[in-house]
Amino acid sequence: MRHVFTFAVAPILLLVVGCAKAPTDKLAAAEQAVTEARTAGAADYMAEDFAKIEGMLANAKTEIAQQNDKVAVLRDYEKAEQFLVAAQTESARVMGEVGKKKEEMKAAAIQAHRDAQAAVKTAQQLVAKAPVGKDRAALEAIKADVRGLNASLTEVAAALEAGDYKAAQSKAKAIQDKSHSVSAEIQSALAKTGAAKGQKSALAKKK
Amino acid sequence: MSLTTTVRAALSIVAMTWWLVAGLSACVQNAPPELLQAVEALDRQLVEVQGAEFAPEEYARFVDRWVAVKGRLLAEEDVIHWPWEADPLVTDLHELQEDGRRAAATAAQRKEAKRLEAQARLSVMEQRLRVFDGLIDQMGSRVVLGQRPIETKVLVSQARSLLEQGLYARSLRAVQEASRLLEVQSALLNAELGRYADASKVEMWRRMAQRTVEWSRAHGAAAIVVSKADRLLTLYRNGRRAVSYPVRLGFNGVLEKRYQGDGATPEGQYWVIKKRDRGQTQFYRALLLDYPNSEDRRRFQLARTAGAIPAESFIGGQIEIHGKEDMFLSQTLGCVMLDNREIDAVFEATAVGTPVTIVGAMNVTNAVALALAGIERVGEDQDAEGADVQDVVEASAVEGS
């Protein structure tokens, strides 16, 4: 009887007690946490941290797959569970930080957009005052430039809409800088025209 | 049992207990906090140097091992070991620290190489743009390109901003897009102005001019030839060159005239149909030409039918050779403009019925063709400079290794 227990029942008991189960619940929870972090913008605003989290999740899945390939009694999911816990913990940390970073970036991008709009508007107003008939080619080129800058503002708006605040801010800054250059060019031309008119009057008086 | 025996037994028990406790204490795991902090600092450093982007394999290995070590710390593994044995957890932490340092160094080096590459490509692009702008101004064809020049400049400026923020991949993409726009502009210029470099077209223009000169010889009268690329008006008397004057053209002068308001100066064989003297024109003195002639009308109709020009456009007219209303006037709306002293000479030498031939160029090495060749070289130089950029990047990689 003792031999029957030893050679029949004991192995069965060992199999039942010794088989580890794949951490499917923890995997689902970790995947959910990573998805939430991605949705919150972690991939854009905390790219490195998010890459680390994705790496942990990938490692966990690889480890689970490797363990699943083994004989049931030899499976050990402890390492996989460590990765899943780490992924979930890191996701929670990133979720706590990314919102603030995103809002900061958004505010900066919106302000840059406003600054660019103001600069383009100034350039448009100066174009309206630009001396007609003097250097027509330069005037036509400046008009085309201002039209181009105005059109580029729509790209900034589109980037803001898409939540790509880095692209929006850098584009807006570039538009603002170029608008200032165009405005300076027109103001220089206006100044020359003013000087020329003064010279012309002086010459007319001499005649 | 005697008292002595009892005391000896008690002391033995105490000593054994003490040894047992001491032995166990010596074996209890305690990861040195400064070592843990050092590894955590490396973890943060790897995030700062963008380890996942610039050293993905090394970073993945570090994270893999770091997570495993942290798991062991939490599970309090390796609690007991003999004091004379090396602590496996401490050993692993030291190895992890070395791994982390190597990964951080690799990431930092590759990041620096990327920065150098982005910087070099941006500098090349900025130089290309400067040269391109200069050539466009030389041709007087800026208006042809519309909004594209400013869009290109905005992209290059954006690339500079992205580089300064450490967003090297994005900066490179912006440079790539700017380069593409530059190629679009080059193609547009070639489409509009390539005829200035076309030997057969230039030969046709030369023959037109030659016919006018022969007419002057045959009739013993004056004739005028205007070369747009050279911005030069030449007065012929009796088939001989008498004098040449620099001229100013329309604000889009070098283009082929298509419709009223396009700023182009027409090309073709015309005649002076009216002379407007002082008081009869706002431009001091003027010679009115018979533009549009039958060939101009034919071309205009074809272009309108093909949809190449706006349906509501007009062919225009009132093309003159005239003086200056204003000493500061730089271009015309399509006419040929001279200084007033020079228009005096031309006005006196010509009459109604004087032939005026306006051509694009008189030789293939004209200013527009040379500028187009320069633009093509700007594109070719990009490939050579790309190789130079690669050398800079590889040199920095060698220095860092």
Coordinates of C-alpha atoms in Angstrom, one line a residue:
Chain A
M1 CA 0.0 0.0 0.0
R2 CA 2.8 2.3 0.9
H3 CA 4.5 1.5 -2.4
V4 CA 1.3 2.3 -4.3
F5 CA 1.1 5.7 -2.6
T6 CA 4.8 6.4 -3.4
F7 CA 4.8 5.4 -7.0
A8 CA 1.3 6.3 -8.1
V9 CA -0.3 9.0 -6.0
A10 CA 2.8 11.0 -5.1
P11 CA 3.8 11.8 -8.6
I12 CA 0.3 12.9 -9.4
L13 CA 0.3 15.1 -6.3
L14 CA 3.6 16.5 -7.4
L15 CA 2.3 17.4 -10.8
V16 CA -0.7 19.1 -9.4
V17 CA 1.2 21.1 -6.8
G18 CA 4.3 21.7 -8.9
C19 CA 2.8 23.2 -12.2
A20 CA 3.1 27.0 -12.3
K21 CA 0.5 29.0 -14.2
A22 CA 1.2 31.6 -16.8
P23 CA 0.5 35.1 -15.3
T24 CA -2.3 36.0 -17.7
D25 CA -4.0 38.4 -15.4
K26 CA -0.8 40.3 -14.6
L27 CA 0.0 40.4 -18.4
A28 CA -3.4 41.8 -19.2
A29 CA -3.0 44.4 -16.4
A30 CA 0.5 45.4 -17.7
E31 CA -0.8 45.7 -21.3
Q32 CA -3.6 47.9 -20.1
A33 CA -1.2 50.1 -18.2
V34 CA 1.1 50.5 -21.2
T35 CA -1.8 51.3 -23.5
E36 CA -3.0 54.0 -21.1
A37 CA 0.5 55.4 -20.9
R38 CA 0.7 55.5 -24.7
T39 CA -2.7 57.2 -25.0
A40 CA -1.6 59.8 -22.4
G41 CA 1.2 60.7 -24.8
A42 CA 4.1 59.0 -23.1
A43 CA 5.6 57.9 -26.4
D44 CA 5.9 61.6 -27.5
Y45 CA 6.7 63.3 -24.2
M46 CA 8.6 60.7 -22.2
A47 CA 9.9 58.7 -25.1
E48 CA 12.8 57.1 -23.4
D49 CA 10.8 56.0 -20.3
F50 CA 8.1 54.7 -22.6
A51 CA 10.6 52.7 -24.6
K52 CA 11.8 51.1 -21.4
I53 CA 8.3 50.1 -20.4
E54 CA 7.6 48.6 -23.8
G55 CA 10.9 46.7 -23.5
M56 CA 9.8 45.3 -20.2
L57 CA 6.5 44.2 -21.5
A58 CA 8.1 42.6 -24.6
N59 CA 10.6 40.8 -22.3
A60 CA 7.8 39.5 -20.2
K61 CA 6.0 38.2 -23.2
T62 CA 9.1 36.6 -24.5
E63 CA 9.8 35.0 -21.1
I64 CA 6.2 33.7 -20.9
A65 CA 6.5 32.2 -24.4
Q66 CA 9.8 30.5 -23.5
Q67 CA 8.3 29.1 -20.3
N68 CA 5.2 27.8 -22.1
D69 CA 7.4 25.8 -24.4
K70 CA 8.8 23.9 -21.4
V71 CA 7.4 20.8 -19.8
A72 CA 4.7 21.9 -17.4
V73 CA 6.4 20.8 -14.2
L74 CA 9.6 22.8 -15.2
R75 CA 7.8 26.1 -15.9
D76 CA 8.8 29.1 -13.8
Y77 CA 7.1 32.4 -14.5
E78 CA 8.8 34.3 -11.8
K79 CA 11.0 36.3 -14.1
A80 CA 8.1 37.2 -16.4
E81 CA 6.1 38.3 -13.4
Q82 CA 9.0 40.6 -12.3
F83 CA 8.9 42.2 -15.8
L84 CA 5.2 42.6 -15.6
V85 CA 5.3 44.2 -12.2
A86 CA 8.1 46.5 -13.3
A87 CA 6.2 47.5 -16.5
Q88 CA 3.0 48.3 -14.5
T89 CA 5.0 50.3 -11.8
E90 CA 6.8 52.3 -14.4
S91 CA 3.6 52.9 -16.4
A92 CA 2.0 54.3 -13.3
R93 CA 5.0 56.6 -12.7
V94 CA 5.0 57.8 -16.3
M95 CA 1.3 58.4 -16.2
G96 CA 1.8 60.6 -13.2
E97 CA 4.4 62.8 -15.0
V98 CA 3.4 62.8 -18.6
G99 CA 0.2 64.9 -18.1
K100 CA 2.2 67.8 -16.7
K101 CA 4.9 67.6 -19.4
K102 CA 2.2 67.5 -22.1
E103 CA 0.4 70.5 -20.7
E104 CA 3.6 72.5 -20.4
M105 CA 4.5 71.7 -24.0
K106 CA 1.0 72.4 -25.2
A107 CA 1.0 75.8 -23.5
A108 CA 4.3 76.7 -25.0
A109 CA 3.2 75.6 -28.5
I110 CA -0.1 77.6 -28.3
Q111 CA 1.9 80.7 -27.2
A112 CA 4.3 80.2 -30.1
H113 CA 1.4 79.9 -32.5
R114 CA -0.1 83.2 -31.2
D115 CA 3.3 84.9 -31.5
A116 CA 3.7 83.7 -35.1
Q117 CA 0.2 84.8 -36.0
A118 CA 0.9 88.3 -34.7
A119 CA 4.2 88.5 -36.6
V120 CA 2.5 87.4 -39.9
K121 CA -0.2 90.0 -39.3
T122 CA 2.4 92.7 -38.9
A123 CA 4.1 91.6 -42.1
Q124 CA 0.8 91.7 -43.9
Q125 CA 0.0 95.2 -42.7
L126 CA 3.5 96.4 -43.8
V127 CA 3.0 94.8 -47.2
A128 CA -0.1 96.9 -47.7
K129 CA 2.0 100.0 -47.1
A130 CA 5.0 98.8 -49.2
P131 CA 5.9 101.4 -51.9
V132 CA 4.3 100.3 -55.2
G133 CA 6.1 100.6 -58.5
K134 CA 9.6 101.0 -57.2
D135 CA 11.1 97.5 -57.1
R136 CA 8.1 95.5 -58.3
A137 CA 9.9 92.2 -58.4
A138 CA 11.0 92.6 -54.8
L139 CA 7.4 93.6 -53.8
E140 CA 5.9 90.6 -55.6
A141 CA 8.4 88.3 -53.9
I142 CA 7.6 89.8 -50.5
K143 CA 3.9 89.4 -51.1
A144 CA 4.5 85.7 -52.1
D145 CA 6.6 85.3 -48.9
V146 CA 3.9 86.7 -46.7
R147 CA 1.3 84.5 -48.4
G148 CA 3.6 81.5 -47.8
L149 CA 4.1 82.4 -44.1
N150 CA 0.3 82.7 -43.7
A151 CA -0.2 79.4 -45.3
S152 CA 2.4 77.8 -43.0
L153 CA 0.4 78.9 -40.0
T154 CA -2.2 76.3 -41.0
E155 CA 0.5 73.6 -40.6
V156 CA 1.1 74.8 -37.1
A157 CA -2.6 74.6 -36.3
A158 CA -2.8 71.1 -37.8
A159 CA 0.2 70.0 -35.6
L160 CA -1.5 71.5 -32.5
E161 CA -4.7 69.6 -33.4
A162 CA -2.8 66.4 -33.8
G163 CA -1.1 66.9 -30.4
D164 CA 2.4 67.2 -32.0
Y165 CA 3.4 70.1 -29.8
K166 CA 7.1 69.9 -30.5
A167 CA 6.5 70.2 -34.3
A168 CA 4.0 73.0 -33.7
Q169 CA 6.3 75.0 -31.6
S170 CA 9.4 74.7 -33.8
K171 CA 7.4 75.5 -36.9
A172 CA 5.7 78.5 -35.2
K173 CA 9.1 79.9 -34.1
A174 CA 10.4 79.6 -37.6
I175 CA 7.4 81.4 -39.1
Q176 CA 7.8 84.2 -36.5
D177 CA 11.5 84.6 -37.3
K178 CA 10.9 84.8 -41.0
S179 CA 8.0 87.2 -40.6
H180 CA 10.2 89.5 -38.6
S181 CA 12.8 89.3 -41.4
V182 CA 10.2 90.2 -44.0
S183 CA 8.9 93.0 -41.9
A184 CA 12.4 94.4 -41.5
E185 CA 12.9 94.2 -45.2
I186 CA 9.7 96.2 -45.9
Q187 CA 10.5 98.7 -43.2
S188 CA 13.9 99.3 -44.8
A189 CA 12.3 99.8 -48.2
L190 CA 9.8 102.3 -46.6
A191 CA 12.7 104.1 -45.0
K192 CA 14.5 104.3 -48.3
T193 CA 11.4 105.6 -50.1
G194 CA 11.0 108.2 -47.4
A195 CA 14.6 109.3 -47.9
A196 CA 14.2 109.2 -51.6
K197 CA 11.0 111.4 -51.5
G198 CA 12.9 113.8 -49.3
Q199 CA 15.8 113.9 -51.9
K200 CA 13.3 114.3 -54.7
S201 CA 11.6 117.2 -53.0
A202 CA 15.0 118.9 -52.5
L203 CA 15.9 118.4 -56.1
A204 CA 12.5 119.8 -57.2
K205 CA 13.0 122.8 -55.1
K206 CA 16.5 123.4 -56.6
K207 CA 14.9 123.3 -60.2
Chain B
M1 CA 24.3 17.1 38.1
S2 CA 26.8 19.3 39.9
L3 CA 26.7 23.1 39.8
T4 CA 29.8 23.2 37.7
T5 CA 28.4 20.9 35.1
T6 CA 25.2 22.9 35.0
V7 CA 27.1 26.2 34.6
R8 CA 29.4 24.6 31.8
A9 CA 26.3 23.3 30.0
A10 CA 24.6 26.7 30.2
L11 CA 27.7 28.5 29.0
S12 CA 28.1 26.1 26.1
I13 CA 24.5 26.7 25.1
V14 CA 25.0 30.5 25.2
A15 CA 28.2 30.3 23.2
M16 CA 26.6 28.0 20.6
T17 CA 23.6 30.4 20.4
W18 CA 25.9 33.4 20.0
W19 CA 27.8 31.7 17.2
L20 CA 24.6 30.7 15.5
V21 CA 23.3 34.2 15.6
A22 CA 26.6 35.7 14.5
G23 CA 26.9 33.3 11.7
L24 CA 23.4 33.9 10.5
S25 CA 23.9 37.7 10.7
A26 CA 27.0 37.4 8.7
C27 CA 25.0 35.6 6.0
V28 CA 22.0 37.9 5.8
Q29 CA 21.7 39.7 2.5
N30 CA 22.2 43.5 2.5
A31 CA 22.7 45.1 -0.9
P32 CA 25.0 48.1 -0.3
P33 CA 22.7 51.2 -0.6
E34 CA 25.5 53.2 -2.4
L35 CA 25.8 50.5 -5.0
L36 CA 22.0 50.5 -5.5
Q37 CA 21.9 54.3 -5.8
A38 CA 24.8 54.1 -8.3
V39 CA 22.8 51.7 -10.5
E40 CA 19.6 53.8 -10.2
A41 CA 21.6 56.8 -11.2
L42 CA 22.8 55.0 -14.3
D43 CA 19.2 54.1 -15.1
R44 CA 18.3 57.8 -15.1
Q45 CA 21.4 58.7 -17.1
L46 CA 20.5 56.2 -19.7
V47 CA 17.1 57.8 -20.0
E48 CA 18.7 61.2 -20.4
V49 CA 21.1 60.1 -23.1
Q50 CA 18.2 58.4 -24.9
G51 CA 19.6 55.0 -24.4
A52 CA 16.6 53.3 -26.0
E53 CA 17.1 55.2 -29.2
F54 CA 20.9 55.3 -29.4
A55 CA 22.0 52.0 -27.8
P56 CA 18.8 49.9 -28.0
E57 CA 20.5 46.4 -27.5
E58 CA 22.8 47.5 -24.7
Y59 CA 19.9 49.4 -23.0
A60 CA 17.6 46.4 -23.3
R61 CA 20.2 44.1 -21.7
F62 CA 20.7 46.6 -18.9
V63 CA 16.9 46.9 -18.3
D64 CA 16.5 43.1 -18.5
R65 CA 19.1 42.5 -15.8
W66 CA 18.1 45.5 -13.7
V67 CA 14.5 44.3 -13.5
A68 CA 15.7 40.8 -12.5
V69 CA 18.0 42.2 -9.8
K70 CA 15.2 44.4 -8.4
G71 CA 12.9 41.4 -8.3
R72 CA 15.5 39.5 -6.3
L73 CA 15.9 42.4 -3.9
L74 CA 12.2 42.6 -3.4
A75 CA 11.9 38.8 -2.9
E76 CA 14.9 38.9 -0.5
E77 CA 16.6 36.1 -2.2
D78 CA 20.1 35.0 -1.4
V79 CA 19.4 35.7 2.2
I80 CA 21.9 33.1 3.5
H81 CA 25.4 32.5 2.3
W82 CA 28.6 31.7 3.9
P83 CA 30.6 34.8 5.0
W84 CA 33.7 33.7 3.1
E85 CA 31.7 33.4 -0.2
A86 CA 31.2 36.3 -2.6
D87 CA 27.7 37.8 -2.4
P88 CA 26.1 37.0 -5.7
L89 CA 23.7 40.0 -5.5
V90 CA 26.5 42.4 -5.0
T91 CA 28.5 40.8 -7.8
D92 CA 25.5 41.1 -10.1
L93 CA 25.0 44.7 -9.1
H94 CA 28.7 45.5 -9.9
E95 CA 28.3 43.8 -13.3
L96 CA 25.1 45.7 -13.9
Q97 CA 26.9 48.9 -13.0
E98 CA 29.6 48.1 -15.6
D99 CA 26.9 47.2 -18.2
G100 CA 25.1 50.4 -17.5
R101 CA 28.3 52.5 -17.8
R102 CA 29.1 50.9 -21.1
A103 CA 25.6 51.3 -22.4
A104 CA 25.5 55.0 -21.3
A105 CA 28.9 55.6 -23.0
T106 CA 27.8 53.9 -26.2
A107 CA 24.5 55.9 -26.2
A108 CA 26.3 59.2 -25.5
Q109 CA 28.8 58.6 -28.3
R110 CA 26.1 57.6 -30.9
K111 CA 24.0 60.5 -29.8
E112 CA 26.9 62.9 -30.3
A113 CA 27.5 61.3 -33.8
K114 CA 23.9 61.9 -34.6
R115 CA 24.1 65.5 -33.5
L116 CA 27.2 66.0 -35.6
E117 CA 25.4 64.5 -38.6
A118 CA 22.4 66.7 -38.1
Q119 CA 24.5 69.8 -37.6
A120 CA 26.6 69.0 -40.7
R121 CA 23.6 68.3 -43.0
L122 CA 21.9 71.5 -41.8
S123 CA 25.0 73.6 -42.5
V124 CA 25.2 72.1 -46.0
M125 CA 21.5 72.9 -46.5
E126 CA 21.9 76.4 -45.3
Q127 CA 24.8 77.0 -47.6
R128 CA 22.9 75.5 -50.6
L129 CA 20.0 77.8 -49.8
R130 CA 22.3 80.9 -49.8
V131 CA 23.8 80.0 -53.1
F132 CA 20.4 79.2 -54.6
D133 CA 19.0 82.5 -53.4
G134 CA 21.9 84.4 -55.0
L135 CA 21.4 82.6 -58.3
I136 CA 17.7 83.3 -58.3
D137 CA 18.3 87.0 -57.7
Q138 CA 20.9 86.9 -60.5
M139 CA 18.2 85.6 -62.9
G140 CA 15.5 87.9 -61.6
S141 CA 13.2 84.9 -61.4
R142 CA 12.2 84.9 -57.8
V143 CA 8.6 85.6 -58.5
V144 CA 8.3 82.4 -60.6
L145 CA 8.8 80.3 -57.5
G146 CA 5.9 81.8 -55.6
Q147 CA 5.7 80.7 -52.0
R148 CA 8.3 77.9 -52.3
P149 CA 11.4 79.9 -51.3
I150 CA 9.8 81.1 -48.0
E151 CA 8.5 77.6 -47.3
T152 CA 12.0 76.2 -47.8
K153 CA 13.5 78.9 -45.5
V154 CA 10.9 78.1 -42.8
L155 CA 11.8 74.4 -42.9
V156 CA 15.5 75.1 -42.6
S157 CA 14.8 77.5 -39.7
Q158 CA 12.7 74.8 -38.1
A159 CA 15.5 72.3 -38.6
R160 CA 17.8 74.6 -36.8
S161 CA 15.3 75.0 -33.9
L162 CA 14.9 71.2 -33.7
L163 CA 18.6 70.6 -33.6
E164 CA 19.0 73.1 -30.7
Q165 CA 16.4 71.1 -28.8
G166 CA 18.3 67.9 -29.3
L167 CA 15.7 66.4 -31.7
Y168 CA 18.2 65.3 -34.2
A169 CA 16.1 62.8 -36.2
R170 CA 13.4 65.4 -36.6
S171 CA 15.9 68.0 -37.7
L172 CA 17.3 65.7 -40.3
R173 CA 13.8 65.1 -41.6
A174 CA 13.1 68.8 -41.9
V175 CA 16.4 69.2 -43.8
Q176 CA 15.4 66.4 -46.1
E177 CA 12.0 68.0 -46.8
A178 CA 13.8 71.4 -47.5
S179 CA 16.1 69.6 -49.9
R180 CA 13.1 68.1 -51.7
L181 CA 11.5 71.6 -52.0
L182 CA 14.7 73.0 -53.4
E183 CA 14.7 70.3 -56.1
V184 CA 11.1 71.2 -56.9
Q185 CA 12.2 74.8 -57.4
S186 CA 15.1 73.8 -59.6
A187 CA 12.8 71.7 -61.7
L188 CA 10.4 74.6 -62.0
L189 CA 13.1 77.0 -63.0
N190 CA 14.4 74.6 -65.6
A191 CA 10.9 74.2 -67.0
E192 CA 10.4 78.0 -67.2
L193 CA 13.9 79.1 -68.2
G194 CA 15.6 76.1 -69.7
R195 CA 15.2 77.5 -73.2
Y196 CA 18.0 80.0 -72.3
A197 CA 20.4 77.0 -72.1
D198 CA 18.9 75.3 -75.2
A199 CA 21.4 75.8 -78.1
S200 CA 18.7 75.4 -80.8
K201 CA 16.5 78.0 -79.2
V202 CA 19.4 80.4 -78.8
E203 CA 20.3 79.9 -82.4
M204 CA 16.7 80.7 -83.4
W205 CA 17.0 83.9 -81.4
R206 CA 20.3 84.8 -83.1
R207 CA 18.8 84.3 -86.5
M208 CA 15.9 86.6 -85.6
A209 CA 18.3 89.2 -84.5
Q210 CA 20.4 88.7 -87.6
R211 CA 17.4 89.2 -89.9
T212 CA 16.7 92.5 -88.1
V213 CA 20.3 93.7 -88.6
E214 CA 20.1 92.7 -92.3
W215 CA 16.9 94.7 -92.6
S216 CA 18.7 97.7 -91.1
R217 CA 21.5 97.3 -93.7
A218 CA 19.1 96.7 -96.6
H219 CA 17.0 99.8 -95.8
G220 CA 19.8 102.0 -94.5
A221 CA 17.7 102.6 -91.4
A222 CA 17.8 102.1 -87.7
A223 CA 16.8 98.8 -86.0
I224 CA 16.8 97.7 -82.4
V225 CA 17.7 94.3 -80.8
V226 CA 17.0 93.7 -77.1
S227 CA 18.6 90.7 -75.3
K228 CA 16.6 89.9 -72.2
A229 CA 19.3 87.7 -70.5
D230 CA 21.9 90.3 -71.0
R231 CA 19.5 93.2 -70.3
L232 CA 20.9 95.0 -73.2
L233 CA 19.4 97.1 -76.0
T234 CA 21.5 97.5 -79.1
L235 CA 20.8 100.2 -81.7
Y236 CA 21.9 99.4 -85.3
R237 CA 22.3 101.9 -88.1
N238 CA 22.7 100.7 -91.6
G239 CA 23.3 97.2 -90.4
R240 CA 26.1 98.3 -88.0
R241 CA 26.0 98.3 -84.3
A242 CA 25.9 101.9 -83.2
V243 CA 25.4 101.8 -79.4
S244 CA 24.3 99.5 -76.6
Y245 CA 22.5 100.5 -73.4
P246 CA 21.6 98.5 -70.3
V247 CA 17.8 98.1 -69.8
R248 CA 15.4 97.1 -67.2
L249 CA 12.6 94.7 -68.0
G250 CA 9.3 93.5 -66.4
F251 CA 9.4 92.3 -62.8
N252 CA 9.2 88.8 -64.3
G253 CA 11.1 89.9 -67.3
V254 CA 13.0 86.8 -68.3
L255 CA 9.9 84.7 -68.6
E256 CA 8.0 84.2 -71.8
K257 CA 5.1 86.6 -71.9
R258 CA 1.7 84.8 -71.6
Y259 CA -0.9 87.3 -70.4
Q260 CA -1.5 90.8 -69.1
G261 CA -0.1 91.3 -65.6
D262 CA 2.4 88.4 -65.6
G263 CA 5.3 90.9 -65.5
A264 CA 7.1 89.2 -68.4
T265 CA 8.7 91.1 -71.3
P266 CA 7.5 89.6 -74.7
E267 CA 9.9 88.0 -77.2
G268 CA 9.5 88.4 -80.9
Q269 CA 9.8 90.6 -83.9
Y270 CA 7.9 93.9 -83.5
W271 CA 7.7 97.4 -85.1
V272 CA 7.5 100.8 -83.6
I273 CA 3.9 101.9 -84.3
K274 CA 3.9 105.2 -82.4
K275 CA 6.4 107.7 -80.9
R276 CA 5.2 109.4 -77.7
D277 CA 7.2 112.4 -76.9
R278 CA 7.5 114.5 -73.7
G279 CA 4.1 115.3 -72.3
Q280 CA 2.5 112.4 -74.2
T281 CA 3.7 109.7 -71.8
Q282 CA 4.2 109.4 -68.1
F283 CA 7.6 107.7 -68.9
Y284 CA 9.3 110.8 -70.3
R285 CA 9.5 109.5 -73.9
A286 CA 8.3 106.2 -75.4
L287 CA 8.2 104.0 -78.5
L288 CA 5.0 102.0 -78.7
L289 CA 5.4 98.5 -80.2
D290 CA 2.8 96.4 -82.0
Y291 CA 2.5 93.8 -79.3
P292 CA 0.5 91.6 -79.5
N293 CA 1.3 90.6 -83.0
S294 CA -0.3 87.6 -84.8
E295 CA 2.2 85.1 -83.4
D296 CA 1.5 86.4 -79.8
R297 CA -2.2 86.0 -80.3
R298 CA -1.8 82.5 -81.6
R299 CA 0.3 81.5 -78.6
F300 CA -2.2 83.2 -76.2
Q301 CA -5.1 81.3 -77.6
L302 CA -3.3 78.0 -77.5
A303 CA -2.3 78.6 -73.9
R304 CA -5.8 79.6 -72.9
T305 CA -7.3 76.5 -74.6
A306 CA -4.7 74.3 -72.9
G307 CA -5.6 75.8 -69.6
A308 CA -2.0 76.9 -69.2
I309 CA -3.2 80.4 -68.3
P310 CA -6.2 81.6 -66.3
A311 CA -9.4 81.5 -68.4
E312 CA -10.2 85.1 -67.5
S313 CA -6.8 86.5 -68.5
F314 CA -6.2 89.1 -71.3
I315 CA -3.4 89.2 -73.7
G316 CA -2.5 92.8 -72.8
G317 CA -0.7 95.4 -74.8
Q318 CA 1.0 98.9 -74.5
I319 CA 4.4 97.3 -74.6
E320 CA 6.9 100.2 -75.1
I321 CA 10.5 101.1 -75.0
H322 CA 10.5 104.0 -72.6
G323 CA 12.3 106.2 -70.2
K324 CA 11.9 106.5 -66.5
E325 CA 9.0 108.1 -64.7
D326 CA 10.9 107.8 -61.4
M327 CA 14.7 107.6 -61.0
F328 CA 14.1 104.8 -58.4
L329 CA 11.9 102.6 -60.6
S330 CA 13.5 99.2 -60.8
Q331 CA 11.3 97.2 -63.1
T332 CA 8.4 97.6 -65.4
L333 CA 5.2 95.7 -65.9
G334 CA 6.6 94.2 -69.1
C335 CA 8.1 97.1 -71.0
V336 CA 11.8 97.8 -71.8
M337 CA 13.1 100.8 -69.8
L338 CA 16.1 103.0 -70.4
D339 CA 17.5 105.9 -68.6
N340 CA 16.1 109.2 -69.9
R341 CA 19.3 110.3 -71.5
E342 CA 19.6 107.0 -73.4
I343 CA 15.9 107.0 -74.5
D344 CA 16.6 110.4 -75.9
A345 CA 19.3 108.9 -78.2
V346 CA 17.1 106.0 -79.2
F347 CA 14.1 108.2 -79.7
E348 CA 15.9 110.5 -82.0
A349 CA 17.5 107.7 -84.1
T350 CA 14.2 105.8 -84.7
A351 CA 10.9 106.3 -86.4
V352 CA 7.5 104.7 -86.8
G353 CA 8.3 101.5 -88.7
T354 CA 11.6 100.8 -87.0
P355 CA 11.9 97.0 -86.3
V356 CA 12.4 96.0 -82.7
T357 CA 13.4 92.4 -82.1
I358 CA 13.4 91.1 -78.5
V359 CA 15.1 87.8 -77.9
G360 CA 15.9 85.7 -74.8
A361 CA 19.6 85.6 -75.4
M362 CA 22.3 85.9 -78.1
N363 CA 24.6 83.1 -76.9
V364 CA 24.3 79.9 -74.7
T365 CA 26.7 81.4 -72.1
N366 CA 24.1 84.0 -71.1
A367 CA 23.5 85.0 -67.5
V368 CA 20.3 82.9 -67.2
A369 CA 21.9 79.8 -68.6
L370 CA 24.9 80.2 -66.3
A371 CA 22.7 80.7 -63.3
L372 CA 20.7 77.5 -64.2
A373 CA 24.0 75.6 -64.5
G374 CA 24.9 77.0 -61.1
I375 CA 21.6 75.7 -59.6
E376 CA 22.3 72.3 -61.1
R377 CA 25.7 72.3 -59.5
V378 CA 24.1 73.2 -56.1
G379 CA 22.2 69.9 -56.4
E380 CA 25.2 67.9 -57.5
D381 CA 27.3 69.3 -54.7
Q382 CA 24.8 68.0 -52.2
D383 CA 25.9 64.5 -53.0
A384 CA 29.5 65.3 -52.6
E385 CA 28.8 67.1 -49.3
G386 CA 26.8 64.2 -48.2
A387 CA 29.9 62.1 -48.4
D388 CA 31.8 64.7 -46.5
V389 CA 29.1 64.7 -43.7
Q390 CA 29.5 60.9 -43.5
D391 CA 33.3 61.3 -43.1
V392 CA 32.7 63.7 -40.2
V393 CA 30.3 61.3 -38.5
E394 CA 32.6 58.3 -39.0
A395 CA 35.6 60.3 -37.7
S396 CA 33.7 61.2 -34.5
A397 CA 32.8 57.5 -34.1
V398 CA 36.5 56.6 -34.3
E399 CA 37.4 59.3 -31.8
G400 CA 34.8 58.1 -29.3
S401 CA 35.7 54.4 -29.6

